[in-house]
Amino acid sequence: MNVVQKTGVHGTTNPLKTLESFGQSPWLDFIQRSYTENGSLKKLVDEDGLKGVTSNPAIFQKAMGQGTDYDAQYKDILAHRIVDAGTLYETMAIDDIKAATKVLYPVYEATKGLDGYVSLEVSPYLARDTHGTVEEARRLWKAVDARNLMIKIPGTDEGAPAVRTVIADGLSINVTLLFSLDAYKKVLEAYIAGLEDRHAKGLPVSGIASVASFFVSRIDGKIDKKIDDRIAAGDKDAEALKALRGKVAIANAKMAYQHWLDVTASPRWQALAALGAQPQRLLWASTGTKDKAYSDVLYVEELIGPDTVNTIPPATFDAFRDHGKARASLTEDVEGARHVMAEAERLGLDLDGVTTSLVNEGVASFADAFDDLLGTVAAKQTALLGNALVKTTLSLPADLDKAVKASLDAWRKDGTVRRLWARDATVWTGKDEAEWLKWLDIVEDRLADLPALEAFQAEVKQKGFKDILLLGMGGSSLGPEVLSETFGKHDGFPHLHVLDSTDPQQIRAFEKKIDLANTLFIVSSKSGGTLEPNILKAYFFDAARKVLGDKAGSHFVAVTDPGSHMEAVARQDGFWKIFYGEKQIGGRYSVLSNFGIVPAAAAGVPLKLFLESALHGVKASAASVPPAHNPGVQLGTVLGVAATQFGRDKVTIVASPAIYDLGAWLEQLLAESTGKVGKGLIPIDDETLGAPALYGSDRVFAYLRLATHPSAEQDEAIRALAAAGQPVVTIDLHDKRQIAQEFFHWEFATAVAGAILGIDPFDQPDVEASKIETKKLTTAYNETGTLPAETPFATDGVFSFFADAANAAALKGETLAGILKAHFARVGAGDYVGLLAYVERDYATRAWIQSTRLAIRDALKVATAAEFGPRFLHSTGQAYKGGPNSGVFLQITADDAADLPVPGEKYTFGVVKAAQARGDFDVLAERGRRALRVHIAGDLKSGLDALGKAIAAAI
């Protein structure tokens, strides 16, 4: 804008400066860093008599989103802090406001606190939140710490009581978004009442300033359109309507000023004035001319009067300097203004309705502008951080892409991301979800505890342990397993092993891997009551005691929730340390809590770097980041919308070889969180990619790509799938440590997907059902010395077949081939096949199950899950039983080559595993799932070989 002082057309002084002689203060509705820094703002003060500055999100969006004014500060902040977009914006905005207050402070002093103010708006998201507005106003007031600051608060029904509260606190307030006389009366009353409240507390009322921002031109915009529409329709009152065009807004403002005159003349106000109180001045806002038929300075020239302010947009400011004419217009023809208002009412122009809609539109518009501003900041932040952040790329079919964008915009308009971060359970089902959201801030919590964690890490190194054996299930084990498989062994630290099985062969294999005398055992159990960690602890504590004697406890660490049974056991057995989890974090969301960070520390993972990478993920999905720029919301929306609107509920996880194990953790997170009440996402992990023709229309592909070590085969397969119209989400990680970001990224996305699915993503009802059935069977064994008898419905050589009555009736046949053929004939389009193997999970069995699942996929063109029991019971088992009834399951059990005792119990590990398999099947059957169990007698390898061939023949 032009800052050169000019004389008016008649050679008079600058029209802007003449406003002061009429008692009006010109303010500028504009702020920009370069404008302040290059002296332009000061020129306006010196040459044009500028007396104040107002800002709003739209102004900041233009300032921060265009040019390079802010680049240096962006870079400086991001080099030293890990922040969200909202904090980044606010830090820079506050600096701008502070700089402007310094320029305007001489005006503040010269006018004894009447002028010289710079306004900073509370978050537009708080326009309907009284308490939130009060808290934010106080916080911003303290952060800026300038006497000539005004906090802007919207004059909504919720904003008015906030104004009263903060005026009583002694803050100076600009009340914005006022359109109607009634709304103005409320905020003027709030100001006076706030001063009275303050005086009643014995506090001074001097030094507090307030303006009421009364919007003008927007009213004419609405009213004039109504007039034009009616005239065009041939309204009988066309001439009377035409006479009101361009006059209602000014008349409305004059009526507000008349009310102000009445109030300030009242004894009530005079009593406050005697105590040094300043009147709340009317500030004319929205004074740029929208209609080209009117003078470009109409809303300045016609509203000039004592004790008022006009906050003028830059173009209008320049125009008034150039050709404006100042006169005492505000009190001219007041009766004419009353007539205009009466005519507007007589003619049914519905000014009340117009002003109500303008308030609602204004609130929405300011929120939209704030979304744009924060989106601009987030985009700039992402670009500047570069490879410090993972990168998400969506390749979606046009119909899915359109639906995803619509859902993202709905989340934006409804403020759902902010509601999620505010722990609003109605984002989901409105039950107890708010009690399970501690994972949202656990990263910062763990960073705060970093000294203690690093001290533990140093102690582990100093003690010279060679191995770590973590004993746990589900969320307590899968996260640590990802860390072990991804990072391997760190120099100077023990090797981390993770055991999450009751298979006696597997337990024995792990026991052989480790040196008991030099092993640190981490017993990981949230509730402390989970069967598997308790019996694994009993076994290895007994084994360690045989080697270490009374010192066995010094080799054990517990990670458990406070007050759990495991805590009591750890104290009783003299464990070296006990680390606590958070009761408000479910197991599958616990990897960034002590359940993941304690094993990471013991294994030598650089904790600060790891947690800081995780924090980048947290801030990228923060409440302040609009959905379209929020990676957690984007991913969750793709998953949720694809499942609910397009039947694409098979989330196929593809991960680069170096980070392959992320899929196992993701399986639990997705399945256990979403698979319930007949809905859910079915994760498909480690299913080697094939040609596009092998896939139906029920898939979404999630490609976790390690950019530094990608697989050329995976890249090519993913490109082909995207080209064939399959939805693909590609997430590029730039180093292995960024799995920490992905942990939070997917946790947040899962919570979002759960909201779209309409379920509670934090309970797991069907996991509990399997536990109950297993408990019945192990109790029966302890009482009788045997598991309850069961009879196969058919046998064929080494194979015995078990099913409930309904499934057995559907599986006609007496041979392995016939029964399998009947079973797989039940698979239809949109189904998936689950292979559930209760056998030792080693290289040979993993190779077998992988080749078998791929044969099924290629033949039937359906998704396949390859799982090992009992570990999957705490993972995908929830979705198999509680999710959509689209699974066809083949459970595989076998004789154990050897068994192991459970110290203190009659049952053995083999008995527990058998009970778990039977309990699992019983619940599948009870849920009406298509399921078959085949038991292999004798040698496992030959039995699996024969079974694999029979499956290949059957399909």
Coordinates of C-alpha atoms in Angstrom, one line a residue, residues 364-606:
A364 CA -17.3 -20.3 9.8
S365 CA -15.3 -18.0 7.6
F366 CA -12.8 -17.1 10.3
A367 CA -12.4 -20.9 11.1
D368 CA -12.0 -21.6 7.4
A369 CA -9.4 -18.9 7.2
F370 CA -7.6 -20.3 10.2
D371 CA -7.7 -23.7 8.6
D372 CA -6.1 -22.2 5.5
L373 CA -3.5 -20.4 7.6
L374 CA -2.6 -23.6 9.6
G375 CA -2.6 -25.6 6.4
T376 CA -0.2 -23.1 4.8
V377 CA 2.1 -23.3 7.9
A378 CA 1.9 -27.1 8.0
A379 CA 2.8 -27.3 4.3
K380 CA 5.8 -25.0 4.7
Q381 CA 6.9 -26.9 7.8
T382 CA 6.8 -30.2 5.9
A383 CA 8.8 -28.8 3.0
L384 CA 11.4 -27.3 5.3
L385 CA 11.8 -30.5 7.5
G386 CA 12.2 -32.6 4.3
N387 CA 13.5 -36.0 5.1
A388 CA 13.1 -35.6 8.8
L389 CA 9.5 -36.5 8.2
V390 CA 8.1 -39.6 6.6
K391 CA 6.3 -38.9 3.4
T392 CA 2.8 -40.2 2.6
T393 CA 1.7 -40.4 -1.1
L394 CA -1.9 -41.4 -2.0
S395 CA -2.7 -43.1 -5.3
L396 CA -6.4 -43.7 -5.2
P397 CA -9.1 -44.5 -7.8
A398 CA -11.1 -41.4 -8.6
D399 CA -14.3 -42.4 -6.8
L400 CA -12.4 -43.3 -3.6
D401 CA -10.3 -40.1 -3.9
K402 CA -13.4 -38.0 -4.1
A403 CA -15.0 -39.7 -1.1
V404 CA -11.8 -39.4 1.0
K405 CA -11.6 -35.6 0.2
A406 CA -15.2 -35.2 1.2
S407 CA -14.6 -37.0 4.5
L408 CA -11.5 -34.9 5.2
D409 CA -13.5 -31.7 4.6
A410 CA -16.3 -33.0 6.9
W411 CA -13.7 -33.6 9.6
R412 CA -12.3 -30.1 9.0
K413 CA -15.7 -28.4 9.2
D414 CA -16.7 -30.4 12.3
G415 CA -13.4 -29.8 14.0
T416 CA -13.2 -33.6 14.7
V417 CA -9.4 -33.6 14.9
R418 CA -9.5 -31.1 17.7
R419 CA -12.3 -33.0 19.4
L420 CA -10.2 -36.2 19.2
W421 CA -7.2 -34.4 20.9
A422 CA -9.6 -33.0 23.4
R423 CA -10.5 -36.5 24.4
D424 CA -14.1 -36.2 23.3
A425 CA -15.5 -39.8 23.4
T426 CA -18.4 -38.8 21.0
V427 CA -15.8 -38.9 18.2
W428 CA -16.4 -42.7 18.5
T429 CA -19.3 -44.2 20.5
G430 CA -19.5 -41.8 23.4
K431 CA -18.7 -44.5 26.0
D432 CA -15.3 -44.8 27.8
E433 CA -13.0 -44.0 24.9
A434 CA -11.7 -40.9 26.6
E435 CA -10.2 -43.1 29.3
W436 CA -7.9 -44.8 26.8
L437 CA -6.1 -41.9 25.1
K438 CA -3.0 -41.4 27.2
W439 CA -1.0 -42.6 24.1
L440 CA -1.6 -39.2 22.6
D441 CA 0.9 -37.6 24.8
I442 CA 3.1 -40.5 26.0
V443 CA 6.0 -39.5 23.7
E444 CA 6.5 -36.2 25.5
D445 CA 6.0 -38.0 28.8
R446 CA 8.8 -40.4 28.0
L447 CA 11.1 -37.6 26.8
A448 CA 10.5 -36.0 30.2
D449 CA 11.6 -39.2 31.8
L450 CA 14.6 -39.6 29.5
P451 CA 17.3 -39.2 32.2
A452 CA 16.0 -42.2 34.1
L453 CA 15.6 -44.3 31.0
E454 CA 19.2 -43.4 29.9
A455 CA 20.5 -44.2 33.4
F456 CA 18.9 -47.7 33.1
Q457 CA 20.4 -48.1 29.6
A458 CA 23.9 -47.3 31.0
E459 CA 23.4 -49.8 33.9
V460 CA 22.4 -52.6 31.5
K461 CA 25.6 -51.9 29.4
Q462 CA 27.7 -51.8 32.6
K463 CA 26.4 -55.1 33.8
G464 CA 27.5 -56.8 30.6
F465 CA 24.5 -58.8 29.8
K466 CA 24.8 -60.8 26.5
D467 CA 21.1 -61.4 25.8
I468 CA 17.7 -59.9 26.7
L469 CA 14.8 -62.2 26.6
L470 CA 11.5 -60.4 26.6
L471 CA 8.5 -62.5 27.7
G472 CA 5.1 -61.1 26.7
M473 CA 2.2 -61.3 24.3
G474 CA 0.4 -59.0 21.9
G475 CA 1.1 -55.3 22.5
S476 CA 3.7 -56.1 25.1
S477 CA 5.8 -58.2 22.6
L478 CA 5.1 -57.1 19.1
G479 CA 6.5 -53.6 19.4
P480 CA 9.7 -54.8 21.0
E481 CA 10.0 -57.5 18.3
V482 CA 9.9 -54.7 15.6
L483 CA 12.7 -52.9 17.4
S484 CA 14.7 -56.2 17.6
E485 CA 14.2 -57.1 14.0
T486 CA 14.7 -53.6 12.6
F487 CA 17.8 -52.5 14.6
G488 CA 19.4 -55.8 15.4
K489 CA 22.2 -55.8 18.0
H490 CA 23.8 -52.5 19.1
D491 CA 27.5 -52.5 19.9
G492 CA 28.1 -53.0 23.6
F493 CA 24.6 -54.0 24.4
P494 CA 22.8 -57.4 24.7
H495 CA 20.8 -58.9 21.9
L496 CA 17.1 -58.5 22.3
H497 CA 15.0 -61.7 21.8
V498 CA 11.2 -61.7 22.1
L499 CA 9.3 -64.9 23.1
D500 CA 5.5 -64.8 22.6
S501 CA 4.5 -68.4 22.4
T502 CA 3.4 -71.3 24.6
D503 CA 4.7 -73.8 22.0
P504 CA 7.1 -76.0 24.0
Q505 CA 9.5 -76.5 21.1
Q506 CA 9.7 -72.8 20.5
I507 CA 10.3 -72.1 24.2
R508 CA 13.1 -74.7 24.3
A509 CA 14.6 -73.2 21.1
F510 CA 14.8 -69.7 22.8
E511 CA 16.2 -71.2 25.9
K512 CA 19.0 -72.7 23.8
K513 CA 19.7 -69.3 22.2
I514 CA 20.6 -67.6 25.4
D515 CA 23.2 -67.9 28.2
L516 CA 21.0 -67.9 31.3
A517 CA 23.8 -66.6 33.5
N518 CA 24.2 -63.5 31.3
T519 CA 20.6 -62.8 30.3
L520 CA 18.4 -60.0 31.3
F521 CA 14.8 -61.1 31.4
I522 CA 12.0 -58.5 30.8
V523 CA 8.6 -59.8 31.9
S524 CA 6.1 -57.6 30.1
S525 CA 2.5 -57.7 31.0
K526 CA 0.1 -54.7 31.3
S527 CA -2.6 -56.3 33.4
G528 CA -0.2 -58.8 35.1
G529 CA -3.0 -61.4 34.8
T530 CA -2.3 -62.6 31.2
L531 CA -1.6 -66.3 31.2
E532 CA 1.3 -66.5 28.8
P533 CA 3.7 -64.0 30.4
N534 CA 3.0 -65.4 33.8
I535 CA 3.8 -69.0 32.9
L536 CA 6.8 -68.0 30.8
K537 CA 8.1 -66.0 33.7
A538 CA 7.6 -69.0 36.0
Y539 CA 9.5 -71.2 33.6
F540 CA 12.5 -68.9 33.0
F541 CA 12.7 -67.7 36.6
D542 CA 13.0 -71.4 37.7
A543 CA 15.6 -72.0 35.0
A544 CA 17.6 -68.9 36.0
R545 CA 17.5 -69.8 39.7
K546 CA 19.1 -73.1 38.9
V547 CA 22.0 -71.2 37.4
L548 CA 22.1 -68.0 39.5
G549 CA 20.6 -69.2 42.8
D550 CA 19.3 -66.4 45.0
K551 CA 20.6 -63.8 42.5
A552 CA 18.0 -64.8 39.9
G553 CA 15.8 -61.8 40.6
S554 CA 18.6 -59.4 39.8
H555 CA 18.4 -60.6 36.2
F556 CA 14.7 -59.8 35.9
V557 CA 12.9 -56.6 35.1
A558 CA 9.1 -56.1 35.0
V559 CA 7.1 -53.8 32.8
T560 CA 3.5 -53.7 34.1
D561 CA 0.7 -51.4 35.1
P562 CA 0.8 -50.0 38.7
G563 CA -1.0 -52.3 41.2
S564 CA -0.9 -55.4 38.9
H565 CA -0.4 -59.0 39.9
M566 CA 2.9 -58.9 38.0
E567 CA 4.1 -56.0 40.2
A568 CA 3.4 -58.1 43.3
V569 CA 5.3 -61.1 41.8
A570 CA 8.2 -58.9 40.9
R571 CA 8.5 -57.5 44.4
Q572 CA 8.2 -60.9 45.9
D573 CA 10.9 -62.4 43.7
G574 CA 13.3 -59.5 44.1
F575 CA 13.3 -58.2 40.5
W576 CA 16.0 -55.7 39.7
K577 CA 13.6 -53.1 38.5
I578 CA 9.9 -52.5 37.9
F579 CA 8.8 -50.1 35.2
Y580 CA 5.3 -48.9 35.1
G581 CA 3.0 -48.6 32.1
E582 CA 0.0 -46.3 31.8
K583 CA -3.4 -47.7 32.7
Q584 CA -5.0 -45.4 30.2
I585 CA -3.1 -47.0 27.3
G586 CA -4.3 -50.2 25.8
G587 CA -1.6 -52.8 25.0
R588 CA -1.7 -52.3 21.2
Y589 CA -1.1 -48.5 21.7
S590 CA 1.7 -49.0 24.2
V591 CA 4.8 -49.3 22.0
L592 CA 5.9 -45.7 22.7
S593 CA 5.3 -46.2 26.4
N594 CA 7.6 -48.1 28.7
F595 CA 6.4 -51.4 27.1
G596 CA 8.4 -50.4 24.1
I597 CA 10.9 -47.9 25.4
V598 CA 12.3 -50.0 28.3
P599 CA 13.3 -52.9 25.9
A600 CA 14.6 -50.3 23.5
A601 CA 16.7 -48.8 26.3
A602 CA 18.1 -52.2 27.4
A603 CA 19.0 -53.1 23.8
G604 CA 20.9 -49.9 23.2
V605 CA 18.5 -48.0 20.9
P606 CA 19.5 -44.2 21.0

